[in-house]
Amino acid sequence: MTGYQAIYQRYKQQILSGNLKPGEKVPAIRVLAADLGVAKKTVETAYNILIGEGYLVSKGARGTQVNPDLQLNIARVAISTPVEDSKLQQLIDLRDNPGFFRLGIPSLDEFPYKKWLLLSGKAIRAMRPEQMLTPPVMGHPPLREAIANYVNISRGLNCNASQICITSGYKHSIALILQALATRQDKVVFEDPGYFFGQKLLKRIVENLHYVPVDRQGLNIGYLLQHHQDTRFVITSPAHHSPLAVTLSLPRRQQLLDWAQNQRAWIIEDDYDGEFHYTKKVLPALKSQDAADRVIYVGTFSKTIMPAMRISYIVLPKALINRFHETAEIVETSLPLLPQQILSRFIAEGHFFKHLKKMRTLYQARRQMVLNALQQVYPTQFYVELTDGGMHIVAFLTSGSQDEQLAEIWQQHRLLVFPLSVWYAGNSKRYGLVIGYTNIKSEQEAIDALRLPYQQTIALLGG
């Protein structure tokens, strides 16, 4: 099939499959003809047939588009999905769709948009020709300097800009660390329960993966020493173990650091929301106690500013700087420069510190709103073990283990909670719902949302 027929069939197929949607513009005739290397008459003939059959409509000077009134029943092929993949897709849907109690999303209504836009304009106007080259692979130098100053003051570290490596997110950071340091035989330990996406990533890239349970004092270091003494990497979130949000106790912190020093092992500290403590002074990071320089600190701005920016960072032990620089040059590409420039100004001018202070107060209040609402609507079905901070609560079931069924019911009402049990890798599990609170604006809003699945919840759990 050649000429206009090929173009006609291509566009018809794209429209019928749903890839081209009603109202979406198609290229101008002369543009498409130039791209395909055919005569304008060939494209014009194909378009005329599609218009005649009702797939396209011509809007004159506004161009040609898929018929906005076109109604299609697009056939979807049912694909058998493994249980693990279906759970992963479920969490992706919860993360990406609007609704109540979303997890891991900073407050969207209280972000200083005007200040951010002002700094964005300044960064664009200050752009110079030499900045059009490939950005430094370790990150924009002013941003690295700003991050070093921030973590030294706010998280108790003692580092300089040369130790900062800018990445595009948690998964990128973990993968880069393991690419730079790990061999296929190295044992890697992850906390159980642990960050859902982190667990799925490690299952794909680590051959010798094991788990250590988390209890009310955090990662069980005694279990680690008894069963995994020969581990080379421990990946943990000691400020607020995800998703239980418990804090690694001070005795266990020192025990973990001593073990890493003696074994020449590495601790990868994921400090994803360590800024948000409410019941006492903000705890310093585990890295701040790391006299032997065995902790690789991983931070992110997804939880403090916005996930869409995709900027995270690693604080490297000094002995690893050259190795990481070499690895990054070989296997990674630099992040876009402009977002790094905007963020460096946001931090350096003090706006980030001010925003964090405001968010701590706001999140503490919003957490209490959700706790009050949960107690009012479901006084006997759940209990909460209040932790020092974080961005979500865990509502444990007072009885039973039906958290997956319950989560499905709540999700049908756009309550984007997630069952606790699926965060576990082992068979010893606890059951409940992981509930975000950072974007709840009032207690009444929380009450109204929780009442939506009330009848179904009581039918499942009992009154």
XYZ file of C-alpha atoms in Angstrom:
463
model
C 0.000 0.000 0.000
C 1.531 3.298 -1.063
C 0.697 6.966 -1.514
C -2.504 8.424 -0.126
C -3.835 4.978 0.875
C -0.988 4.429 3.341
C -1.552 7.837 4.932
C -5.305 7.241 5.064
C -4.906 3.830 6.741
C -2.319 5.141 9.211
C -4.544 7.962 10.444
C -7.687 5.844 10.491
C -5.907 3.230 12.612
C -4.571 5.862 15.036
C -8.064 7.334 15.460
C -9.792 3.962 15.918
C -7.188 2.829 18.464
C -7.693 5.983 20.517
C -4.144 7.276 20.039
C -5.586 10.279 18.187
C -8.481 11.625 20.236
C -11.564 13.660 19.198
C -10.624 17.331 18.900
C -6.895 16.657 18.542
C -5.197 18.552 15.682
C -3.374 16.750 12.870
C -0.406 18.227 10.976
C -1.013 20.735 8.182
C -0.970 19.238 4.698
C 2.256 20.936 3.627
C 3.991 20.032 6.915
C 3.053 16.346 6.711
C 3.953 16.217 3.019
C 7.405 17.634 3.774
C 7.913 15.205 6.682
C 6.913 12.170 4.585
C 8.641 13.337 1.412
C 5.476 13.100 -0.698
C 3.494 15.535 -2.807
C 0.994 17.829 -1.098
C -1.720 16.353 -3.318
C -1.069 12.899 -1.836
C -1.699 14.102 1.717
C -4.633 16.242 0.593
C -6.308 13.195 -1.004
C -5.905 11.111 2.184
C -7.271 13.938 4.347
C -10.267 14.451 2.026
C -11.218 10.772 2.334
C -10.910 10.918 6.137
C -13.027 14.086 6.183
C -15.598 12.492 3.914
C -15.861 9.463 6.228
C -16.242 11.704 9.279
C -12.918 10.931 10.951
C -11.484 14.442 10.403
C -12.999 17.910 10.097
C -11.478 20.978 8.498
C -11.541 24.174 10.575
C -10.222 26.465 7.849
C -7.429 28.708 9.141
C -7.461 26.782 12.439
C -6.333 23.634 10.679
C -7.651 20.079 10.548
C -8.548 18.011 13.584
C -10.074 14.704 14.589
C -13.848 15.103 14.546
C -14.782 16.376 18.076
C -18.179 14.680 17.767
C -16.677 11.311 16.917
C -17.828 8.582 19.313
C -15.840 5.380 19.314
C -16.146 2.161 21.255
C -12.459 1.322 21.368
C -11.832 -2.370 21.859
C -9.346 -3.110 24.587
C -7.453 -6.385 24.581
C -7.638 -8.073 27.957
C -4.148 -8.921 29.120
C -3.454 -11.331 31.930
C -1.491 -9.375 34.528
C 0.535 -10.981 37.293
C -0.667 -10.146 40.804
C 2.508 -8.192 41.645
C 2.221 -6.090 38.480
C -1.453 -5.384 39.152
C -0.593 -4.073 42.620
C 2.110 -1.897 41.125
C -0.317 -0.498 38.564
C -2.857 0.070 41.337
C -0.405 2.216 43.296
C 0.573 4.120 40.157
C -3.106 4.901 39.527
C -3.542 6.074 43.121
C -0.479 8.273 42.864
C -1.425 9.849 39.540
C -5.186 10.355 39.861
C -7.045 13.071 41.794
C -8.861 12.192 44.985
C -8.710 12.341 48.787
C -5.849 11.173 51.043
C -3.223 10.893 48.282
C 0.107 9.500 49.461
C 3.431 11.273 49.273
C 2.118 14.464 47.670
C 3.127 17.758 49.326
C 0.506 20.423 49.891
C -0.491 21.742 46.479
C -2.712 24.549 47.744
C -0.098 26.218 49.953
C 2.915 26.166 47.643
C 4.390 29.659 46.987
C 3.628 29.655 43.257
C 4.129 33.394 42.761
C 7.592 33.294 44.271
C 8.480 30.220 42.207
C 7.304 31.898 38.988
C 9.288 35.027 39.832
C 12.454 33.007 40.348
C 11.747 31.079 37.139
C 11.611 34.335 35.183
C 14.863 35.519 36.728
C 16.593 32.254 35.837
C 15.395 32.430 32.222
C 16.454 36.066 31.803
C 19.879 35.344 33.279
C 20.610 32.473 30.876
C 23.903 32.805 28.974
C 25.077 31.122 25.727
C 27.631 28.937 27.535
C 24.798 27.428 29.593
C 23.393 25.858 26.429
C 26.082 23.168 26.651
C 25.626 19.840 28.464
C 25.134 20.545 32.207
C 27.717 19.131 34.647
C 26.954 15.462 35.209
C 27.123 15.816 39.018
C 24.713 18.746 38.942
C 24.533 22.536 38.682
C 27.322 23.856 40.986
C 25.196 26.579 42.704
C 22.505 23.983 43.450
C 25.059 21.569 44.891
C 26.343 24.394 47.089
C 22.827 25.333 48.200
C 21.963 21.710 49.051
C 25.177 21.248 51.046
C 24.399 24.370 53.083
C 20.817 23.207 53.624
C 21.566 19.670 54.831
C 24.371 20.908 57.070
C 22.022 23.308 58.840
C 18.713 21.424 58.729
C 19.768 17.775 58.886
C 22.988 18.035 60.919
C 25.394 16.890 58.182
C 28.956 18.076 57.633
C 29.533 17.998 53.881
C 30.611 20.274 51.050
C 29.316 20.811 47.522
C 31.800 18.340 46.002
C 29.969 15.518 47.839
C 26.575 16.340 46.294
C 25.353 14.440 43.220
C 22.066 15.605 41.668
C 19.721 12.864 40.396
C 16.225 12.621 38.921
C 14.541 10.813 41.825
C 14.763 8.080 44.452
C 14.892 5.221 41.958
C 17.607 6.969 39.960
C 19.626 7.549 43.144
C 19.425 3.918 44.301
C 20.251 2.551 40.858
C 23.241 4.882 40.498
C 24.611 3.914 43.924
C 24.385 0.210 43.154
C 25.834 0.674 39.673
C 28.815 2.500 41.147
C 29.502 0.194 44.104
C 27.768 -3.177 43.976
C 28.638 -6.482 42.369
C 26.114 -9.164 41.403
C 27.028 -11.255 44.462
C 26.685 -8.458 47.039
C 23.943 -8.966 49.600
C 21.504 -6.058 49.818
C 19.073 -5.675 52.738
C 15.838 -3.680 52.561
C 13.429 -2.883 55.383
C 10.171 -4.840 55.711
C 7.704 -3.282 55.276
C 9.418 -0.850 52.960
C 8.749 1.725 50.271
C 6.624 -0.062 47.672
C 8.341 1.298 44.547
C 11.760 0.815 46.124
C 10.979 -2.822 46.809
C 9.874 -3.403 43.216
C 12.991 -1.678 41.865
C 15.338 -3.758 43.999
C 13.631 -7.008 42.993
C 14.507 -6.163 39.396
C 18.120 -5.030 39.804
C 19.453 -6.949 42.838
C 20.068 -10.699 42.683
C 20.932 -11.194 46.374
C 18.105 -9.264 48.076
C 16.980 -9.878 51.664
C 14.710 -8.185 54.195
C 14.915 -7.091 57.831
C 11.690 -6.451 59.795
C 10.683 -3.064 61.156
C 9.052 -2.862 64.597
C 8.054 0.024 66.868
C 11.708 1.019 67.356
C 12.491 0.936 63.660
C 14.729 -1.449 61.742
C 15.440 -4.543 63.848
C 19.241 -4.366 64.040
C 19.414 -7.513 66.187
C 17.761 -9.446 63.363
C 20.199 -7.908 60.882
C 23.224 -8.954 62.956
C 21.871 -12.459 63.538
C 20.787 -13.288 59.985
C 22.596 -10.908 57.634
C 25.920 -10.045 59.246
C 27.615 -10.297 55.834
C 25.384 -7.720 54.147
C 27.178 -5.099 52.051
C 24.290 -2.628 51.641
C 21.443 -1.722 54.004
C 18.769 0.519 52.489
C 16.641 2.158 55.169
C 14.570 5.264 55.981
C 15.444 5.862 59.666
C 13.683 9.220 60.098
C 10.302 7.677 59.229
C 10.404 4.068 58.096
C 8.080 3.836 55.111
C 5.167 3.179 55.488
C 4.924 2.684 59.287
C 6.471 6.158 59.900
C 8.277 4.959 63.048
C 11.693 6.437 63.835
C 14.823 4.338 64.277
C 15.704 4.571 67.977
C 18.989 6.156 69.041
C 20.468 2.905 70.443
C 19.695 1.092 67.198
C 21.172 3.953 65.161
C 24.483 3.613 66.946
C 24.326 -0.177 66.679
C 23.793 0.077 62.920
C 26.651 2.561 62.475
C 29.042 0.411 64.518
C 28.162 -2.641 62.439
C 28.739 -0.750 59.146
C 32.123 0.480 60.351
C 33.259 -2.967 61.496
C 31.995 -4.744 58.375
C 33.042 -2.021 55.910
C 29.432 -2.086 54.743
C 27.381 0.770 53.324
C 24.165 2.234 54.743
C 21.941 3.980 52.199
C 19.843 6.449 54.202
C 16.610 7.452 52.451
C 15.596 10.698 54.173
C 12.451 11.143 52.087
C 10.420 13.206 54.604
C 12.824 13.732 57.489
C 11.973 17.430 57.633
C 8.487 16.737 58.975
C 8.582 16.060 62.713
C 5.790 17.462 64.884
C 6.004 16.190 68.442
C 9.567 17.236 69.187
C 12.599 18.935 67.712
C 13.521 17.742 64.213
C 15.852 14.765 64.537
C 19.193 15.000 62.761
C 19.842 12.531 59.990
C 21.608 9.232 60.637
C 24.393 10.611 58.438
C 25.062 13.299 61.062
C 26.298 10.573 63.456
C 28.422 8.868 60.793
C 31.976 9.332 62.062
C 33.301 6.490 59.861
C 31.727 7.912 56.656
C 29.820 4.704 55.855
C 26.409 6.345 55.212
C 25.311 7.364 51.719
C 22.576 9.945 52.244
C 19.700 10.197 49.741
C 17.323 13.182 49.750
C 14.540 14.413 47.497
C 12.553 17.553 46.760
C 9.522 15.540 45.604
C 8.095 15.532 49.145
C 9.029 19.101 50.080
C 8.409 21.054 46.851
C 6.818 19.083 43.985
C 7.126 15.583 42.470
C 6.965 17.035 38.944
C 10.372 18.679 39.309
C 12.144 15.290 39.532
C 15.178 16.524 41.471
C 16.816 14.438 44.176
C 20.357 14.266 45.467
C 22.968 12.006 47.018
C 25.446 13.090 49.702
C 28.509 10.958 49.049
C 31.225 9.846 51.446
C 34.392 11.653 50.372
C 36.113 8.432 49.355
C 33.400 7.759 46.732
C 33.332 11.116 44.904
C 35.649 10.154 42.040
C 33.986 6.770 41.539
C 30.534 8.312 41.322
C 31.725 11.029 38.950
C 33.175 8.382 36.644
C 30.056 6.188 36.831
C 27.761 9.134 36.160
C 29.794 10.187 33.133
C 29.516 6.690 31.664
C 25.945 5.624 32.394
C 23.949 8.781 33.168
C 22.932 12.021 31.491
C 22.639 15.344 33.273
C 19.333 16.800 34.410
C 17.954 19.845 32.568
C 19.697 22.993 33.760
C 16.754 25.384 34.166
C 14.916 23.530 37.007
C 18.235 23.235 38.846
C 18.818 26.985 38.489
C 15.351 27.834 39.790
C 15.683 25.468 42.750
C 19.142 26.781 43.666
C 17.722 30.317 43.880
C 14.727 29.083 45.890
C 17.041 27.530 48.482
C 19.808 30.143 48.490
C 17.398 33.066 48.986
C 15.808 31.418 52.036
C 12.420 30.592 50.531
C 12.860 26.846 51.023
C 13.486 27.144 54.772
C 10.461 29.422 55.115
C 8.285 26.999 53.130
C 9.365 24.013 55.256
C 8.599 25.839 58.488
C 5.117 26.657 57.222
C 4.537 23.075 56.046
C 5.486 21.573 59.423
C 2.780 23.598 61.135
C 0.269 22.961 58.361
C 0.852 19.194 58.189
C 0.615 18.785 61.941
C -2.775 20.512 61.860
C -3.970 18.495 58.875
C -2.882 15.232 60.443
C -4.994 16.060 63.493
C -7.956 16.829 61.227
C -7.755 13.355 59.686
C -7.247 11.683 63.073
C -10.313 13.474 64.470
C -12.388 12.603 61.404
C -11.346 8.951 61.516
C -12.267 8.714 65.194
C -15.651 10.332 64.571
C -16.663 8.231 61.554
C -15.007 4.903 62.469
C -14.486 4.899 66.264
C -14.103 1.127 66.627
C -12.844 -0.129 63.270
C -9.332 1.386 63.365
C -6.586 2.441 65.735
C -3.575 4.671 65.057
C -0.116 4.471 66.622
C 0.862 8.123 66.604
C 4.416 8.736 65.393
C 6.702 11.771 65.495
C 5.819 13.004 62.030
C 5.681 12.152 58.336
C 3.127 12.763 55.595
C 0.640 9.956 56.249
C -0.898 7.872 59.005
C -1.518 4.144 59.185
C -5.026 3.243 60.319
C -4.580 -0.306 61.626
C -7.563 -2.650 61.547
C -8.743 -3.460 65.075
C -9.513 -6.969 63.849
C -9.246 -9.018 60.697
C -6.954 -8.839 57.711
C -9.211 -7.530 54.945
C -7.226 -4.382 54.194
C -6.938 -5.150 50.465
C -10.698 -5.589 50.086
C -11.324 -2.486 52.179
C -8.874 -0.394 50.158
C -10.644 -1.398 46.944
C -13.951 -0.237 48.411
C -12.523 3.113 49.479
C -10.774 3.612 46.144
C -14.131 3.300 44.376
C -15.104 6.503 46.206
C -11.852 8.277 45.192
C -10.281 7.755 48.620
C -6.752 7.038 47.410
C -5.618 4.938 50.354
C -3.481 1.830 50.067
C -3.535 -1.466 51.975
C -0.623 -1.782 54.404
C -0.179 -5.511 53.931
C 1.063 -5.276 50.335
C 4.078 -3.208 51.461
C 5.410 -6.308 53.208
C 7.774 -8.722 51.448
C 7.573 -11.476 54.086
C 4.694 -13.459 55.528
C 4.589 -11.660 58.886
C 2.288 -8.728 58.176
C 0.151 -6.083 59.819
C -3.106 -4.885 58.308
C -4.505 -1.423 57.828
C -4.842 1.527 55.463
C -2.084 3.993 54.602
C -3.750 7.422 54.494
C -2.168 10.669 53.298
C -3.244 13.929 54.920
C -1.138 16.718 53.414
C -3.827 17.984 51.033
C -6.864 17.761 53.344
C -8.061 21.327 53.872
C -10.548 20.904 56.741
C -11.807 18.370 59.245
C -15.254 18.511 57.663
C -13.767 17.657 54.269
C -12.120 14.606 55.828
C -15.347 13.580 57.575
C -17.394 13.910 54.388
C -14.842 11.851 52.453
C -14.669 9.092 55.076
C -18.452 8.804 55.164
C -18.643 7.971 51.444
C -17.769 4.259 51.889
C -19.319 3.996 55.371
C -22.008 1.389 54.668
C -19.669 -0.874 52.713
C -16.945 -0.524 55.349
C -19.295 -1.490 58.178
C -20.619 -4.408 56.139
C -17.054 -5.676 55.666
C -15.590 -4.952 59.105
C -18.635 -4.866 61.339
C -20.003 -2.034 63.471
